[in-house]
mmCIF file of C-alpha atoms in Angstrom:
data_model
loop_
_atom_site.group_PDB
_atom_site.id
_atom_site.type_symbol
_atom_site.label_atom_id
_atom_site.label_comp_id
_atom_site.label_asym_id
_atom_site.label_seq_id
_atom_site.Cartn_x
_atom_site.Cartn_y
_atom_site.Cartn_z
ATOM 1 C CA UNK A 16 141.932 18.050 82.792
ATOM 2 C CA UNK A 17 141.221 17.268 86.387
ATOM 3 C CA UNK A 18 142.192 18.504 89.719
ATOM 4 C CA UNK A 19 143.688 15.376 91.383
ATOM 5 C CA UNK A 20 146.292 15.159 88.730
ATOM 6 C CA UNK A 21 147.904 17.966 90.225
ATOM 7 C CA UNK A 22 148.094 16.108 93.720
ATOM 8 C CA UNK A 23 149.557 12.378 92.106
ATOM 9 C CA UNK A 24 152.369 15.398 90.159
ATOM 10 C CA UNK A 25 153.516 16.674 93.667
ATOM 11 C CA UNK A 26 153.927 13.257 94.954
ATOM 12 C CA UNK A 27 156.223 12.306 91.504
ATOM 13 C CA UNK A 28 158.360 15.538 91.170
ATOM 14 C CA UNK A 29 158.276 17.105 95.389
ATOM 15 C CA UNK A 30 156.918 13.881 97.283
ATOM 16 C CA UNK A 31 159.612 15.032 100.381
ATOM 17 C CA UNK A 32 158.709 18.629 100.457
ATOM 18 C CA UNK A 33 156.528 20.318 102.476
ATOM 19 C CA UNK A 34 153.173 20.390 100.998
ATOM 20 C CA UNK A 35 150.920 22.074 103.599
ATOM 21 C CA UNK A 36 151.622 23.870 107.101
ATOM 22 C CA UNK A 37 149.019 24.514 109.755
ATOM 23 C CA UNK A 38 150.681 26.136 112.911
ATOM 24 C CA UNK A 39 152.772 22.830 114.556
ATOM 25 C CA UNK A 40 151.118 20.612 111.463
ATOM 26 C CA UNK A 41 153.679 20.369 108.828
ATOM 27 C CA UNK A 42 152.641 17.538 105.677
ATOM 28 C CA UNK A 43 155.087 16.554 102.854
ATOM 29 C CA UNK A 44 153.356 15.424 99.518
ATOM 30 C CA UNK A 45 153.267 12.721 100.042
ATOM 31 C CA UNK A 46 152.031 12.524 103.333
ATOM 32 C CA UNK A 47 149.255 14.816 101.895
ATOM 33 C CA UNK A 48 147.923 13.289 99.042
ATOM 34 C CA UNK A 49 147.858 9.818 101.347
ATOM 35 C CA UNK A 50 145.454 11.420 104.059
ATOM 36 C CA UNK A 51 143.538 12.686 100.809
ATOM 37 C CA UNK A 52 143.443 9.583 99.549
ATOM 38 C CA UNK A 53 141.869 8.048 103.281
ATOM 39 C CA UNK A 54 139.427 10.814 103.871
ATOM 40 C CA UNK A 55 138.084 10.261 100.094
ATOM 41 C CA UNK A 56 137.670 6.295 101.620
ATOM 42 C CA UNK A 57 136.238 7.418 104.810
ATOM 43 C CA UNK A 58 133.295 9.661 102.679
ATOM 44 C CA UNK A 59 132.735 6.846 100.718
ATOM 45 C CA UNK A 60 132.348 4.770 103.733
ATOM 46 C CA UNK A 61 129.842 7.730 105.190
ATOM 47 C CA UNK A 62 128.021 7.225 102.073
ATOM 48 C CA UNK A 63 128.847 9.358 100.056
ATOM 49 C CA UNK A 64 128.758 8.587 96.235
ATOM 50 C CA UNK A 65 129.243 10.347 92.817
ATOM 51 C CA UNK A 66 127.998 13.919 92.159
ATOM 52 C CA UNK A 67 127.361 14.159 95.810
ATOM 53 C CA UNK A 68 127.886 17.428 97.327
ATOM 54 C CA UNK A 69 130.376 17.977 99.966
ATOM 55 C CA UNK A 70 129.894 21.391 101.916
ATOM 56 C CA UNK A 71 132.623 23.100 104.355
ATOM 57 C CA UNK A 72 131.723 25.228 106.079
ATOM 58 C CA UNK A 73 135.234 26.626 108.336
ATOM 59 C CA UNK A 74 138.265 28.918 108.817
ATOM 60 C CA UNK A 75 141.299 28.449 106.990
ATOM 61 C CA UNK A 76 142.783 24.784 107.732
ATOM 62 C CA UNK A 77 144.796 22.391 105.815
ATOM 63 C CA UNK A 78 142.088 20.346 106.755
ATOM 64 C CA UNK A 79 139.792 22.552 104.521
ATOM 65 C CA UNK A 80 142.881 21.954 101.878
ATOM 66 C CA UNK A 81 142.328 17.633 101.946
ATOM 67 C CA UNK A 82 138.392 18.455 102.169
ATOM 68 C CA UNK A 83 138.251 20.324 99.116
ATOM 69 C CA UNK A 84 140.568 17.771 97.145
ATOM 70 C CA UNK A 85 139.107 14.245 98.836
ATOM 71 C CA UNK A 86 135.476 15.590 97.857
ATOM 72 C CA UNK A 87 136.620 15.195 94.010
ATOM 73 C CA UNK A 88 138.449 11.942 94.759
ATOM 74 C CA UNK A 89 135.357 10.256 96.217
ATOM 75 C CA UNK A 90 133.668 11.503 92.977
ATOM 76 C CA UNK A 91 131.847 14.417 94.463
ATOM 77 C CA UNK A 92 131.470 18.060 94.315
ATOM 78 C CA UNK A 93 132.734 20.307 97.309
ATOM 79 C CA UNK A 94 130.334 23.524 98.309
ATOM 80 C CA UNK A 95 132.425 26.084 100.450
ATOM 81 C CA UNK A 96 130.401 27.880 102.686
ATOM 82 C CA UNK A 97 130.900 31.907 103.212
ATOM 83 C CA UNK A 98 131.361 32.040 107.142
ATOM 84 C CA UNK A 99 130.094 35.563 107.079
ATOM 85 C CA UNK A 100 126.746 34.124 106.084
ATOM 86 C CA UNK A 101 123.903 34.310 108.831
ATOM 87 C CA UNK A 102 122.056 31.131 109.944
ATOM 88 C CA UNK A 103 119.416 31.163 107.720
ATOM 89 C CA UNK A 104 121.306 31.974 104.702
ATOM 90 C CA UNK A 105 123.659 29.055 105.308
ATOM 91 C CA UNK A 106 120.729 26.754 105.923
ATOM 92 C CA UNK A 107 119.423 27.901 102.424
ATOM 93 C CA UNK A 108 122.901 27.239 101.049
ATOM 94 C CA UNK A 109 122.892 24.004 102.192
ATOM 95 C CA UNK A 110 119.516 23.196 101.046
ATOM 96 C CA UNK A 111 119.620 24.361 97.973
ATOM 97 C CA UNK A 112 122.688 22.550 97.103
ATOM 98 C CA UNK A 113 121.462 19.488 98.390
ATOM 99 C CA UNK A 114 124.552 18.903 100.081
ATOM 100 C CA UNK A 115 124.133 15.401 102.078
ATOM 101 C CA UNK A 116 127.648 15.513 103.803
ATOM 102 C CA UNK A 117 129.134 18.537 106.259
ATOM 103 C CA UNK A 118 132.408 19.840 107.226
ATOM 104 C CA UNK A 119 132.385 21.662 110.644
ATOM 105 C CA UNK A 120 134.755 23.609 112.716
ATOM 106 C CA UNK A 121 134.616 24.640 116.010
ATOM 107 C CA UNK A 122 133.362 28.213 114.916
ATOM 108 C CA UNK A 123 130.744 27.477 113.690
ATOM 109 C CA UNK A 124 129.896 24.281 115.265
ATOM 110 C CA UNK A 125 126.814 25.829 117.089
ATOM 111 C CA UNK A 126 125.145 26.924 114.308
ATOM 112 C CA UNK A 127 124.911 24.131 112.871
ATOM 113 C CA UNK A 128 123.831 21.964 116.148
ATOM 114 C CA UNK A 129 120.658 24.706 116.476
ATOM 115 C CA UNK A 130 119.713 24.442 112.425
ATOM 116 C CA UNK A 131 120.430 20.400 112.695
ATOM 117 C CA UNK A 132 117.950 20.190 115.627
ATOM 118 C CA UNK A 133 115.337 22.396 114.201
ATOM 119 C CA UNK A 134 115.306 20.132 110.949
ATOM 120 C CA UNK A 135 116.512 23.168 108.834
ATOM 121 C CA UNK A 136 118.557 21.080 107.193
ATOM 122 C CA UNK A 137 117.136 17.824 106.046
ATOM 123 C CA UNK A 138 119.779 17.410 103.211
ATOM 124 C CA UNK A 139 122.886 16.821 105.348
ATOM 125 C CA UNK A 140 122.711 13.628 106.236
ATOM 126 C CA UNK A 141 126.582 13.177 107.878
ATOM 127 C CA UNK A 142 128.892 15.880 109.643
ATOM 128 C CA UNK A 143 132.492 15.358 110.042
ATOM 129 C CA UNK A 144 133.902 17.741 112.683
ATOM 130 C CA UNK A 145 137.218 19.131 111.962
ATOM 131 C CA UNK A 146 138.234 20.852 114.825
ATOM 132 C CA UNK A 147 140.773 18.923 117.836
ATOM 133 C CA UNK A 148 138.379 19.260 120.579
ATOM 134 C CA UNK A 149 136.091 17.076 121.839
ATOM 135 C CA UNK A 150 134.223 16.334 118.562
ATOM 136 C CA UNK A 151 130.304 16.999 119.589
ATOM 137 C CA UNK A 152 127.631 13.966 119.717
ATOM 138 C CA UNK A 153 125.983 12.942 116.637
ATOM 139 C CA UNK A 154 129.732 13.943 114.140
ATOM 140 C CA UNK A 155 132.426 12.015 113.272
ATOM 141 C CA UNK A 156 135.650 13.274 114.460
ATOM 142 C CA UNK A 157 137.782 14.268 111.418
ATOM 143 C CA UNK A 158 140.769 12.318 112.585
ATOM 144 C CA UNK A 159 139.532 9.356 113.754
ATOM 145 C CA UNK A 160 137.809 8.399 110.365
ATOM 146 C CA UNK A 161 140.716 9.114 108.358
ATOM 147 C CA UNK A 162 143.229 7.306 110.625
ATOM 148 C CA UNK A 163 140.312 4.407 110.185
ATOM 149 C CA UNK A 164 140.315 4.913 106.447
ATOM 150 C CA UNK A 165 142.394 2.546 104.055
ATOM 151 C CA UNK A 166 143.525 4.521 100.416
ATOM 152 C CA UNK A 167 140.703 4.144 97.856
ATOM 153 C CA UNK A 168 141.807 4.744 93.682
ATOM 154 C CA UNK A 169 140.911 8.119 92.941
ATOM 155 C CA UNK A 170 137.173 8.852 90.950
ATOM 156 C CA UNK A 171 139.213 10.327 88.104
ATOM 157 C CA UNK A 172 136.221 12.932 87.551
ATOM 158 C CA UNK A 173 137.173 15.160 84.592
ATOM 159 C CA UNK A 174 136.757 17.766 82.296
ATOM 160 C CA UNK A 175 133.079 18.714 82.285
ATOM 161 C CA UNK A 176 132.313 16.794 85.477
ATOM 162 C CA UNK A 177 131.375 19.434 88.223
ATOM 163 C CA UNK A 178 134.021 20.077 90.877
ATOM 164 C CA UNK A 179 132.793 22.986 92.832
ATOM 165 C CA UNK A 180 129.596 24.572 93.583
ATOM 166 C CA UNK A 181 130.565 28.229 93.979
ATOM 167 C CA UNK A 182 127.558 30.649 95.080
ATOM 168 C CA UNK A 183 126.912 34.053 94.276
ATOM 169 C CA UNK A 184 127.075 36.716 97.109
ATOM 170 C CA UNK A 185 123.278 36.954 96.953
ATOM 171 C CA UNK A 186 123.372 41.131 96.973
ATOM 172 C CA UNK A 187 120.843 41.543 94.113
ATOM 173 C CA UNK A 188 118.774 38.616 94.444
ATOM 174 C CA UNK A 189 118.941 35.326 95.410
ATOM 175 C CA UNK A 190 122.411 33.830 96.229
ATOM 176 C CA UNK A 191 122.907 31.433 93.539
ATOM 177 C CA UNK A 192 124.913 28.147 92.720
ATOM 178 C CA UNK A 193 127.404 28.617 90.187
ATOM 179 C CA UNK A 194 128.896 24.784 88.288
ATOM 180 C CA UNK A 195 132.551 25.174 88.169
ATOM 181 C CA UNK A 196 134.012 21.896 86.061
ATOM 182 C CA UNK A 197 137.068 19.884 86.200
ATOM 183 C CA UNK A 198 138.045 22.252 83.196
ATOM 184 C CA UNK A 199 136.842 25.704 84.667
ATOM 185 C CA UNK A 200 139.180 25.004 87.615
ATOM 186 C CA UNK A 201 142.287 24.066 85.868
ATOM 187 C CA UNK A 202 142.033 26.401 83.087
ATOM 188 C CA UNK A 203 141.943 29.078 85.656
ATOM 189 C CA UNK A 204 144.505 27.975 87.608
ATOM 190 C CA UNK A 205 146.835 27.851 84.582
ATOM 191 C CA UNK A 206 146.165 31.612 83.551
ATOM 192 C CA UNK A 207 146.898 32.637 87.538
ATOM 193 C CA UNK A 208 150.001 30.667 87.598
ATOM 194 C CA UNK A 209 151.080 32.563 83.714
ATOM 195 C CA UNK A 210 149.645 36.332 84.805
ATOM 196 C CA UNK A 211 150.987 36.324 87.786
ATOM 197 C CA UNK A 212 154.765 34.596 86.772
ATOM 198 C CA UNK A 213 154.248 32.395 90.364
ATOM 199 C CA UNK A 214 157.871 30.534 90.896
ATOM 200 C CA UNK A 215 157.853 26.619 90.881
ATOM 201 C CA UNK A 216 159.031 27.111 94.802
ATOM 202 C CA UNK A 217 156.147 29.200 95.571
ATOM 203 C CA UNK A 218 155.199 29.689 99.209
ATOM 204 C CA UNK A 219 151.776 30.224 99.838
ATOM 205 C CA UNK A 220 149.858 32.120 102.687
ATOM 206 C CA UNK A 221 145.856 30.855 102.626
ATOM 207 C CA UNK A 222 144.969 34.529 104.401
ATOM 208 C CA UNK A 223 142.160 35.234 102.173
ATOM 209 C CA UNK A 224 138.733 33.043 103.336
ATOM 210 C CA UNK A 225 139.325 29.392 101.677
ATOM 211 C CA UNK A 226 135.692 29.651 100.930
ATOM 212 C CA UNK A 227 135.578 32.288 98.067
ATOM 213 C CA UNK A 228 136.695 31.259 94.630
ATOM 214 C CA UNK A 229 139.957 33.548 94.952
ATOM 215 C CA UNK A 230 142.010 31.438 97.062
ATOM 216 C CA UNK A 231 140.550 28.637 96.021
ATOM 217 C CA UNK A 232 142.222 29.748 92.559
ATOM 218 C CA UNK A 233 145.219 29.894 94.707
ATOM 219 C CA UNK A 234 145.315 26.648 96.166
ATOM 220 C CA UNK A 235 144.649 24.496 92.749
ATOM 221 C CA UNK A 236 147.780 26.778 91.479
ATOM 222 C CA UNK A 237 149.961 26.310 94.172
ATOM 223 C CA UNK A 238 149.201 22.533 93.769
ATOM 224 C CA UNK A 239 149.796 22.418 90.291
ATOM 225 C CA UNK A 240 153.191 23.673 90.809
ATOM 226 C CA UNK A 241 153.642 21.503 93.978
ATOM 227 C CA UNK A 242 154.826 24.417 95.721
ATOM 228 C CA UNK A 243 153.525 24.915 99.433
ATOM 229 C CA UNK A 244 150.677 25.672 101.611
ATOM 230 C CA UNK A 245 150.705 27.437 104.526
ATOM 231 C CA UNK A 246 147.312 28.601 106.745
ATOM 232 C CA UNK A 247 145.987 31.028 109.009
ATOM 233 C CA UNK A 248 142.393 30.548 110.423
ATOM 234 C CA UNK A 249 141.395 34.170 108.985
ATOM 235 C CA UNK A 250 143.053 37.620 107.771
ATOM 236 C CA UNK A 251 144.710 39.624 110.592
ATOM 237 C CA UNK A 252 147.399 42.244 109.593
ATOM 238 C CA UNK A 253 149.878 41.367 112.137
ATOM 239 C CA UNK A 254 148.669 37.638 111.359
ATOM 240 C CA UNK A 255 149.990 37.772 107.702
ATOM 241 C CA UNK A 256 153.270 39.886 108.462
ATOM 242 C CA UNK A 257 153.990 37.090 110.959
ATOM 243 C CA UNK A 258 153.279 34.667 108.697
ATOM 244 C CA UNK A 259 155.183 35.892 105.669
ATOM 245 C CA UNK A 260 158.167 36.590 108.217
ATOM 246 C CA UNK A 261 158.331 32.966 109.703
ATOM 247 C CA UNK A 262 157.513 31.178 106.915
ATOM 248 C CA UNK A 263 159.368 32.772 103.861
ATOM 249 C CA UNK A 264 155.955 33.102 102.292
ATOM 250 C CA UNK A 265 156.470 34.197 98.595
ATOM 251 C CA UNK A 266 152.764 34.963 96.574
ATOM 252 C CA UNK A 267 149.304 35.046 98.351
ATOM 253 C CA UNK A 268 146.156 37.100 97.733
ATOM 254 C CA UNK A 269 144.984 39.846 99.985
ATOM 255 C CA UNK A 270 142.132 42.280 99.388
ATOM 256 C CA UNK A 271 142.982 46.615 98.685
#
């Protein structure tokens, strides 16, 4: 079992449908799993090597979407950051994970700039900027080094090779970094797609944060059954109703 299988499946059986839509952004599968492909290359080019940790730290994107999967295609392990987190907490996160490479958006772009130029963070050693605005000194713009990028052949990490470092919410002690596998991910994924009977032409809304394990869940099923992705940057009521009302969404996850 591995996650990228799921992406090379889409391509075979839905390569013309849409895969992901981000507001005006609209990806088929195979456009996807391409720019997956080149941002995996363009990491590798950054430096970045096996069982090195990715971290994102960002609203909901399809960005996030070909972060999470090109981190496992370079061979590495992604680390999604709780935005909700304050300064310090995400500088331990970051730390503690060792992660050497960053994924920015403009929200929380400042934070990082302050904790980057008080040394609080001596692990990350590259930030790509994901956001379309004028991509701040010292980051790579996400575009630019993908559109750079040429494809690069896929890691093929598997089975009991980490995927994701998922931490604990930290309320009784220490936030902690939990080892998801190849295997953890895809197993789950299968038992969401089975409990909760989601159709092959599934519409997804990413409305829950993209950092918690929950829609993470989500998006590895939704792949699996090349279905569709569709983003907002965070949970809004009217946000969602708009979004399941232009889009046709079907499933998505949403807290009582």
């Amino acid at each position: 079992m591995y996650l990228t299988q799921a992406l090379k499946r889409a391509v075979q059986i839905n390569g013309k449908q849409i895969a992901t839509q981000d507001g005006e952004r609209i990806r088929t599968w195979s456009e996807s799993v391409n720019r997956i492909s080149k941002l995996a290359s363009a990491l590798k080019n950054l430096g970045f090597s096996d069982n090195d940790r990715a971290a994102i730290l960002s609203l909901n994107s399809d960005r996030y979407f070909e972060a999470l999967y090109a981190s496992v295609w370079a061979g590495g392990i992604f680390v999604p950051i709780n935005t909700r987190l304050a300064p310090p907490e995400i500088e331990f996160w970051l730390n503690d994970s060792e992660s050497s490479l960053l994924f920015v958006d403009k929200a929380f772009v400042k934070i990082i700039e302050q904790s980057r130029s008080e040394g609080k963070i001596p692990s990350v050693k590259e930030i790509i900027y994901m956001s379309d605005d004028k991509c701040p000194e010292n980051m790579y713009n996400y575009e630019n080094i993908l559109s750079e990028a040429s494809d690069v052949d896929d890691a093929l990490r598997s089975k009991d090779d980490i995927a994701g470092l998922f931490y604990t919410g930290g309320t009784t002690g220490r936030s902690k970094g939990v080892m998801l596998s190849h295997t953890n991910l895809v197993s789950n994924s299968f038992n969401t797609i089975t409990a909760l009977d989601v159709p092959n032409d599934a519409r997804w809304i990413h409305a829950a944060p993209m950092f918690h394990i929950a829609d993470v869940t989500g998006a590895i099923a939704i792949t699996h059954i090349a279905g569709q992705h569709y983003f907002i940057p965070s949970y809004t009521p009217d946000g969602v109703l708009e979004a399941i009302q232009n889009y046709s969404i079907t499933d998505t996850l949403l807290v009582p």
